[in-house]
Amino acid sequence: ASKSDGCNAYRFYEPNMDEHAHKRFVLENSLRKALEGNEFLLHYQPKVDISSGDITAFEALLRWNHPDLGLLSPAEFIPLAEETGLIIPIGEWVIRHVCAQNVVWQKEGLSNLRIAINLSGYQLQQQNFLEFVEESLTDTGLDPECLEFEITETVIMQNPDFTISMLNKLRDLGIHISIDDFGTGYSSLSHLKRFSVNTLKIDKTFVSEVESSATDAAIATAIIAMGSSLNLRVIAEGVETKGQLEFLKEKLCDEMQGYYFSRPMPPEKVTEFMRGKQIR
Ligand code: C2E
Ligand code: CA
Ligand code: CA
Ligand code: CA
């Protein structure tokens, strides 16, 4: 029991708390301190143009270097960050950090590198989100063309009118917009034409089965065809094998991302990786 007798005092930790609740308790407390403790970092995974082999962008993927638990992936803490509202300061840290990092890379000679950031729906709902983004660009001096946001179709569909008007404002600044995990949600095509999204990103659950599942192959093919007729770029995520890449090439998918080409890498590897590579 977490209530002590009669006086309504709650104790926050009980030894018999189940393991899940205990882990959550530990995580929530440490998540509150993680920003101050400078415990977040980003890894970067390249996006590649399939026909030319050029690197078109990098996606920033958040990691948490937890003092006791080691390196945690976003699946282990983003849901908690969203429930607690901590996703707002964490998301702001990501935007600031990516803008500043990109400017550093440009000074080192990597010009026109675009970096994509994953956005949580909660961030887009913030009153001052647009202002925050504009400020981050001005303060760092980053060209908006060098910034991309990835938003899932589920987030767009939760509040389509509001989200689409926000996305249009971001597009007006020159920021690229991708629809992430495309095919896994229920975005209505009528919403798609209401804003000038740049890219559809085919979710890796389809990509991983294109060779073994006729259904997944058909879905991937349909997304590529639709993107092409709507004049959108299409990128496939989670490409792990040569066979998957061959499939995408044959279907004229524009870009790919995945372990087959490169795993996400720490920032110090990016400059090395880009040395001698062409950027558009
Ligand atoms: P996502 O945006 O769909 O990102 C793709 C995930 O697949 C990443 O996992 C990436 O590391 C992984 N991946 C890349 N290539 C391959 C591959 O070839 N095979 C397989 N099996 N996986 C691959 P990660 O880094 O663990 O991120 C998971 C999710 O966390 C992301 O899914 C994204 O939704 C979210 N996330 C990551 N960073 C942030 C962030 O800064 N803010 C927010 N709000 N969410 C983030
Ligand atoms: Ca993403
Ligand atoms: Ca995905
Ligand atoms: Ca996602």
CSV table of C-alpha atoms and ligand atoms in Angstrom, one decimal:
chain,number,residue,atom,x,y,z
A,1,ALA,CA,0.0,0.0,0.0
A,2,SER,CA,1.3,3.4,-0.8
A,3,LYS,CA,-1.0,5.2,1.7
A,4,SER,CA,0.1,5.3,5.3
A,5,ASP,CA,-2.7,4.8,7.8
A,6,GLY,CA,-5.3,7.5,8.0
A,7,CYS,CA,-3.3,10.7,7.3
A,8,ASN,CA,-3.3,10.6,3.5
A,9,ALA,CA,0.4,10.9,3.2
A,10,TYR,CA,1.7,9.3,0.1
A,11,ARG,CA,5.1,7.7,0.0
A,12,PHE,CA,6.5,7.8,-3.4
A,13,TYR,CA,8.5,4.7,-3.3
A,14,GLU,CA,7.6,1.3,-1.9
A,15,PRO,CA,10.0,-1.7,-2.1
A,16,ASN,CA,7.1,-3.8,-3.4
A,17,MET,CA,6.3,-1.4,-6.2
A,18,ASP,CA,6.4,-3.6,-9.3
A,19,GLU,CA,9.4,-3.5,-11.5
A,20,HIS,CA,7.9,-1.5,-14.2
A,21,ALA,CA,6.6,1.2,-11.8
A,22,HIS,CA,10.0,1.3,-10.1
A,23,LYS,CA,11.9,1.8,-13.3
A,24,ARG,CA,9.5,4.5,-14.3
A,25,PHE,CA,10.0,6.2,-10.9
A,26,VAL,CA,13.7,6.1,-11.3
A,27,LEU,CA,13.6,7.3,-14.9
A,28,GLU,CA,11.2,10.2,-14.2
A,29,ASN,CA,13.4,11.5,-11.5
A,30,SER,CA,16.5,11.3,-13.5
A,31,LEU,CA,14.9,12.6,-16.6
A,32,ARG,CA,14.2,15.9,-14.7
A,33,LYS,CA,17.9,16.2,-14.1
A,34,ALA,CA,19.1,15.0,-17.5
A,35,LEU,CA,19.1,18.4,-19.3
A,36,GLU,CA,21.1,20.2,-16.5
A,37,GLY,CA,23.4,17.2,-16.4
A,38,ASN,CA,24.1,17.5,-20.1
A,39,GLU,CA,23.2,13.9,-20.5
A,40,PHE,CA,21.6,14.1,-23.9
A,41,LEU,CA,23.4,13.6,-27.2
A,42,LEU,CA,22.5,13.1,-30.8
A,43,HIS,CA,23.5,10.5,-33.3
A,44,TYR,CA,23.2,11.3,-37.0
A,45,GLN,CA,22.2,9.0,-39.8
A,46,PRO,CA,22.7,9.9,-43.4
A,47,LYS,CA,20.0,10.0,-46.0
A,48,VAL,CA,21.2,8.9,-49.5
A,49,ASP,CA,20.0,9.7,-53.0
A,50,ILE,CA,19.5,6.3,-54.5
A,51,SER,CA,20.4,7.1,-58.1
A,52,SER,CA,23.4,9.4,-57.5
A,53,GLY,CA,24.6,8.0,-54.2
A,54,ASP,CA,24.9,11.5,-52.8
A,55,ILE,CA,24.1,12.3,-49.2
A,56,THR,CA,21.1,14.6,-49.1
A,57,ALA,CA,20.8,15.1,-45.3
A,58,PHE,CA,21.3,13.6,-41.9
A,59,GLU,CA,18.6,12.7,-39.4
A,60,ALA,CA,19.4,13.6,-35.7
A,61,LEU,CA,18.4,10.8,-33.4
A,62,LEU,CA,18.3,11.5,-29.6
A,63,ARG,CA,20.2,9.4,-27.1
A,64,TRP,CA,20.3,9.7,-23.3
A,65,ASN,CA,23.5,8.8,-21.6
A,66,HIS,CA,22.0,7.8,-18.2
A,67,PRO,CA,24.4,8.0,-15.3
A,68,ASP,CA,23.5,4.4,-14.1
A,69,LEU,CA,21.7,2.8,-17.0
A,70,GLY,CA,24.0,3.8,-19.8
A,71,LEU,CA,23.0,4.8,-23.3
A,72,LEU,CA,19.2,4.8,-23.7
A,73,SER,CA,17.3,4.9,-26.9
A,74,PRO,CA,14.3,7.3,-27.4
A,75,ALA,CA,11.8,4.4,-27.2
A,76,GLU,CA,12.9,4.1,-23.5
A,77,PHE,CA,12.3,7.7,-22.5
A,78,ILE,CA,10.3,9.7,-25.2
A,79,PRO,CA,6.9,8.4,-24.0
A,80,LEU,CA,7.8,9.4,-20.4
A,81,ALA,CA,9.1,12.7,-21.6
A,82,GLU,CA,5.7,13.3,-23.4
A,83,GLU,CA,3.7,12.3,-20.3
A,84,THR,CA,5.6,14.6,-18.0
A,85,GLY,CA,5.8,17.5,-20.4
A,86,LEU,CA,9.6,17.3,-20.3
A,87,ILE,CA,9.5,16.7,-24.1
A,88,ILE,CA,9.2,20.5,-24.5
A,89,PRO,CA,12.5,21.5,-23.0
A,90,ILE,CA,14.2,18.4,-24.4
A,91,GLY,CA,12.8,19.1,-27.8
A,92,GLU,CA,14.0,22.7,-27.6
A,93,TRP,CA,17.4,21.4,-26.6
A,94,VAL,CA,17.4,19.2,-29.8
A,95,ILE,CA,16.5,22.1,-32.1
A,96,ARG,CA,19.1,24.5,-30.6
A,97,HIS,CA,21.7,21.8,-30.6
A,98,VAL,CA,21.2,20.8,-34.2
A,99,CYS,CA,21.2,24.4,-35.4
A,100,ALA,CA,24.4,25.1,-33.6
A,101,GLN,CA,26.1,21.8,-34.6
A,102,ASN,CA,25.2,22.4,-38.2
A,103,VAL,CA,26.8,25.9,-38.1
A,104,VAL,CA,29.9,24.3,-36.7
A,105,TRP,CA,30.0,21.8,-39.5
A,106,GLN,CA,29.5,24.5,-42.1
A,107,LYS,CA,32.5,26.4,-40.6
A,108,GLU,CA,34.5,23.1,-41.0
A,109,GLY,CA,33.6,23.1,-44.7
A,110,LEU,CA,30.5,20.9,-44.8
A,111,SER,CA,28.3,23.4,-46.7
A,112,ASN,CA,24.6,23.1,-47.2
A,113,LEU,CA,24.2,20.0,-45.1
A,114,ARG,CA,20.5,19.6,-44.1
A,115,ILE,CA,19.7,18.0,-40.7
A,116,ALA,CA,16.3,16.5,-39.9
A,117,ILE,CA,14.8,16.6,-36.5
A,118,ASN,CA,12.0,14.4,-35.2
A,119,LEU,CA,9.2,16.4,-33.7
A,120,SER,CA,6.7,15.3,-31.1
A,121,GLY,CA,3.1,16.4,-31.5
A,122,TYR,CA,3.3,18.2,-28.2
A,123,GLN,CA,6.0,20.5,-29.5
A,124,LEU,CA,3.9,21.7,-32.4
A,125,GLN,CA,1.0,22.5,-30.1
A,126,GLN,CA,3.2,25.0,-28.1
A,127,GLN,CA,2.1,28.6,-28.5
A,128,ASN,CA,5.6,29.8,-29.1
A,129,PHE,CA,6.9,26.9,-31.2
A,130,LEU,CA,7.2,28.9,-34.4
A,131,GLU,CA,8.9,31.8,-32.6
A,132,PHE,CA,11.3,29.4,-30.9
A,133,VAL,CA,12.3,27.9,-34.3
A,134,GLU,CA,12.8,31.3,-35.9
A,135,GLU,CA,14.8,32.5,-32.9
A,136,SER,CA,17.0,29.4,-33.1
A,137,LEU,CA,17.7,30.1,-36.7
A,138,THR,CA,18.5,33.7,-36.2
A,139,ASP,CA,20.6,33.2,-33.1
A,140,THR,CA,22.8,30.6,-34.8
A,141,GLY,CA,22.6,32.1,-38.3
A,142,LEU,CA,21.5,28.8,-39.9
A,143,ASP,CA,19.9,28.9,-43.3
A,144,PRO,CA,16.3,27.4,-42.9
A,145,GLU,CA,16.9,25.3,-45.9
A,146,CYS,CA,19.4,23.4,-43.8
A,147,LEU,CA,16.7,22.4,-41.3
A,148,GLU,CA,14.1,19.7,-41.8
A,149,PHE,CA,11.3,18.5,-39.5
A,150,GLU,CA,10.0,14.9,-39.5
A,151,ILE,CA,6.4,14.6,-38.3
A,152,THR,CA,4.4,11.4,-38.2
A,153,GLU,CA,1.1,11.2,-40.0
A,154,THR,CA,-0.5,10.3,-36.7
A,155,VAL,CA,0.5,13.6,-35.2
A,156,ILE,CA,-0.9,15.4,-38.3
A,157,MET,CA,-4.2,13.6,-38.1
A,158,GLN,CA,-4.7,14.3,-34.3
A,159,ASN,CA,-5.4,17.9,-35.1
A,160,PRO,CA,-5.1,18.4,-38.9
A,161,ASP,CA,-6.2,22.0,-39.2
A,162,PHE,CA,-4.0,23.3,-36.6
A,163,THR,CA,-1.0,21.1,-37.5
A,164,ILE,CA,-1.3,21.8,-41.2
A,165,SER,CA,-1.4,25.6,-40.7
A,166,MET,CA,1.7,25.3,-38.4
A,167,LEU,CA,3.5,23.2,-41.0
A,168,ASN,CA,2.7,25.7,-43.7
A,169,LYS,CA,4.3,28.5,-41.6
A,170,LEU,CA,7.4,26.4,-41.2
A,171,ARG,CA,7.5,25.7,-44.9
A,172,ASP,CA,7.2,29.4,-45.6
A,173,LEU,CA,10.4,29.9,-43.6
A,174,GLY,CA,12.1,27.5,-46.0
A,175,ILE,CA,12.3,24.5,-43.6
A,176,HIS,CA,11.8,21.1,-45.2
A,177,ILE,CA,9.0,18.9,-43.9
A,178,SER,CA,8.8,15.1,-44.1
A,179,ILE,CA,5.9,12.9,-43.1
A,180,ASP,CA,7.5,10.1,-41.0
A,181,ASP,CA,6.3,6.5,-40.6
A,182,PHE,CA,4.2,7.1,-43.7
A,183,GLY,CA,1.8,4.2,-44.2
A,184,THR,CA,1.4,3.3,-40.6
A,185,GLY,CA,-1.3,5.8,-39.7
A,186,TYR,CA,-4.4,7.0,-41.3
A,187,SER,CA,-3.6,10.2,-43.0
A,188,SER,CA,-6.2,11.2,-45.5
A,189,LEU,CA,-4.9,12.1,-48.9
A,190,SER,CA,-7.1,15.1,-48.9
A,191,HIS,CA,-5.0,16.6,-46.1
A,192,LEU,CA,-1.8,15.9,-47.9
A,193,LYS,CA,-2.6,18.3,-50.7
A,194,ARG,CA,-3.4,21.0,-48.2
A,195,PHE,CA,0.2,21.7,-47.4
A,196,SER,CA,3.5,21.7,-49.2
A,197,VAL,CA,5.2,18.8,-47.6
A,198,ASN,CA,8.5,17.9,-49.3
A,199,THR,CA,8.9,14.2,-48.5
A,200,LEU,CA,7.1,11.0,-47.6
A,201,LYS,CA,9.1,8.6,-45.5
A,202,ILE,CA,8.1,4.9,-45.9
A,203,ASP,CA,8.2,3.2,-42.5
A,204,LYS,CA,10.8,0.5,-41.9
A,205,THR,CA,8.1,-2.1,-41.1
A,206,PHE,CA,7.2,-2.1,-44.8
A,207,VAL,CA,10.8,-1.8,-46.0
A,208,SER,CA,12.0,-4.8,-44.0
A,209,GLU,CA,9.4,-7.1,-45.6
A,210,VAL,CA,9.4,-5.9,-49.2
A,211,GLU,CA,11.1,-9.1,-50.3
A,212,SER,CA,9.1,-11.5,-48.2
A,213,SER,CA,5.6,-10.0,-48.1
A,214,ALA,CA,3.6,-9.2,-51.2
A,215,THR,CA,1.4,-6.9,-49.2
A,216,ASP,CA,4.3,-4.8,-47.9
A,217,ALA,CA,5.9,-4.7,-51.3
A,218,ALA,CA,2.6,-3.4,-52.7
A,219,ILE,CA,2.3,-0.8,-50.0
A,220,ALA,CA,5.8,0.4,-50.6
A,221,THR,CA,5.3,0.5,-54.3
A,222,ALA,CA,2.0,2.4,-53.9
A,223,ILE,CA,3.6,5.1,-51.7
A,224,ILE,CA,6.5,5.6,-54.2
A,225,ALA,CA,4.0,5.9,-57.1
A,226,MET,CA,1.8,8.3,-55.1
A,227,GLY,CA,4.7,10.4,-54.1
A,228,SER,CA,6.0,10.6,-57.6
A,229,SER,CA,2.6,11.7,-59.0
A,230,LEU,CA,2.2,14.3,-56.2
A,231,ASN,CA,5.7,15.6,-56.9
A,232,LEU,CA,7.0,14.6,-53.5
A,233,ARG,CA,10.3,13.0,-52.7
A,234,VAL,CA,10.0,9.5,-51.2
A,235,ILE,CA,12.5,8.1,-48.8
A,236,ALA,CA,12.6,4.5,-47.4
A,237,GLU,CA,13.9,4.1,-43.9
A,238,GLY,CA,15.3,0.9,-42.3
A,239,VAL,CA,17.0,-0.4,-45.4
A,240,GLU,CA,19.2,-3.2,-44.2
A,241,THR,CA,19.9,-5.4,-47.3
A,242,LYS,CA,21.1,-5.2,-50.8
A,243,GLY,CA,17.8,-6.9,-51.9
A,244,GLN,CA,15.7,-4.2,-50.3
A,245,LEU,CA,17.8,-1.5,-52.0
A,246,GLU,CA,17.4,-3.3,-55.3
A,247,PHE,CA,13.7,-3.4,-54.9
A,248,LEU,CA,13.6,0.4,-54.1
A,249,LYS,CA,15.8,1.2,-57.0
A,250,GLU,CA,13.6,-0.7,-59.4
A,251,LYS,CA,10.5,1.1,-58.1
A,252,LEU,CA,12.4,4.5,-58.5
A,253,CYS,CA,12.3,5.4,-54.8
A,254,ASP,CA,14.3,8.7,-54.5
A,255,GLU,CA,16.2,8.2,-51.2
A,256,MET,CA,17.1,5.6,-48.6
A,257,GLN,CA,18.3,5.4,-45.1
A,258,GLY,CA,19.3,2.4,-43.1
A,259,TYR,CA,22.0,0.2,-41.6
A,260,TYR,CA,22.9,-1.1,-45.1
A,261,PHE,CA,24.4,2.3,-45.9
A,262,SER,CA,25.2,3.5,-42.4
A,263,ARG,CA,24.1,3.3,-38.8
A,264,PRO,CA,23.5,6.5,-36.9
A,265,MET,CA,26.9,7.9,-35.8
A,266,PRO,CA,28.1,10.2,-33.1
A,267,PRO,CA,28.8,13.8,-34.3
A,268,GLU,CA,32.6,13.4,-34.3
A,269,LYS,CA,32.2,10.7,-37.0
A,270,VAL,CA,30.2,12.8,-39.3
A,271,THR,CA,33.0,15.1,-40.6
A,272,GLU,CA,35.2,12.0,-41.2
A,273,PHE,CA,32.3,10.3,-42.9
A,274,MET,CA,31.6,13.2,-45.2
A,275,ARG,CA,35.2,13.7,-46.2
A,276,GLY,CA,35.4,13.1,-49.9
A,277,LYS,CA,31.7,12.7,-50.2
A,278,GLN,CA,29.5,14.9,-52.4
A,279,ILE,CA,26.8,17.0,-50.9
A,280,ARG,CA,24.1,18.5,-53.0
B,1,C2E,P1,12.1,7.1,-36.4
B,1,C2E,O1,12.0,8.6,-36.6
B,1,C2E,O2,11.1,6.3,-37.2
B,1,C2E,O3,13.6,6.7,-36.6
B,1,C2E,C1,14.0,5.5,-37.2
B,1,C2E,C2,14.6,4.5,-36.2
B,1,C2E,O4,15.1,3.4,-36.8
B,1,C2E,C3,15.7,5.1,-35.4
B,1,C2E,O5,15.7,4.5,-34.1
B,1,C2E,C4,17.0,4.6,-36.1
B,1,C2E,O6,18.1,4.5,-35.3
B,1,C2E,C5,16.5,3.2,-36.5
B,1,C2E,N1,17.1,2.7,-37.7
B,1,C2E,C6,17.8,3.4,-38.7
B,1,C2E,N2,18.2,2.5,-39.7
B,1,C2E,C7,17.7,1.3,-39.3
B,1,C2E,C8,17.8,0.0,-40.0
B,1,C2E,O7,18.4,-0.2,-41.0
B,1,C2E,N3,17.2,-1.0,-39.3
B,1,C2E,C9,16.6,-0.9,-38.1
B,1,C2E,N4,16.0,-2.0,-37.5
B,1,C2E,N5,16.5,0.3,-37.5
B,1,C2E,C10,17.0,1.4,-38.1
B,1,C2E,P2,16.0,5.3,-32.8
B,1,C2E,O8,17.2,6.1,-33.0
B,1,C2E,O9,16.0,4.3,-31.6
B,1,C2E,O10,14.7,6.2,-32.6
B,1,C2E,C11,13.4,5.7,-32.4
B,1,C2E,C12,12.4,6.8,-32.5
B,1,C2E,O11,12.5,7.7,-31.5
B,1,C2E,C13,12.4,7.5,-33.9
B,1,C2E,O12,11.8,6.8,-34.8
B,1,C2E,C14,11.7,8.8,-33.5
B,1,C2E,O13,10.3,8.6,-33.6
B,1,C2E,C15,12.0,9.0,-32.0
B,1,C2E,N6,13.0,10.0,-31.9
B,1,C2E,C16,14.4,10.0,-32.1
B,1,C2E,N7,15.0,11.2,-31.8
B,1,C2E,C17,14.0,12.0,-31.4
B,1,C2E,C18,13.9,13.4,-31.0
B,1,C2E,O14,14.9,14.1,-31.0
B,1,C2E,N8,12.7,13.8,-30.6
B,1,C2E,C19,11.5,13.1,-30.7
B,1,C2E,N9,10.4,13.6,-30.3
B,1,C2E,N10,11.6,11.8,-31.1
B,1,C2E,C20,12.7,11.3,-31.4
B,2,CA,CA,12.3,10.0,-38.2
B,3,CA,CA,9.8,4.8,-38.5
B,4,CA,CA,8.8,7.7,-35.9
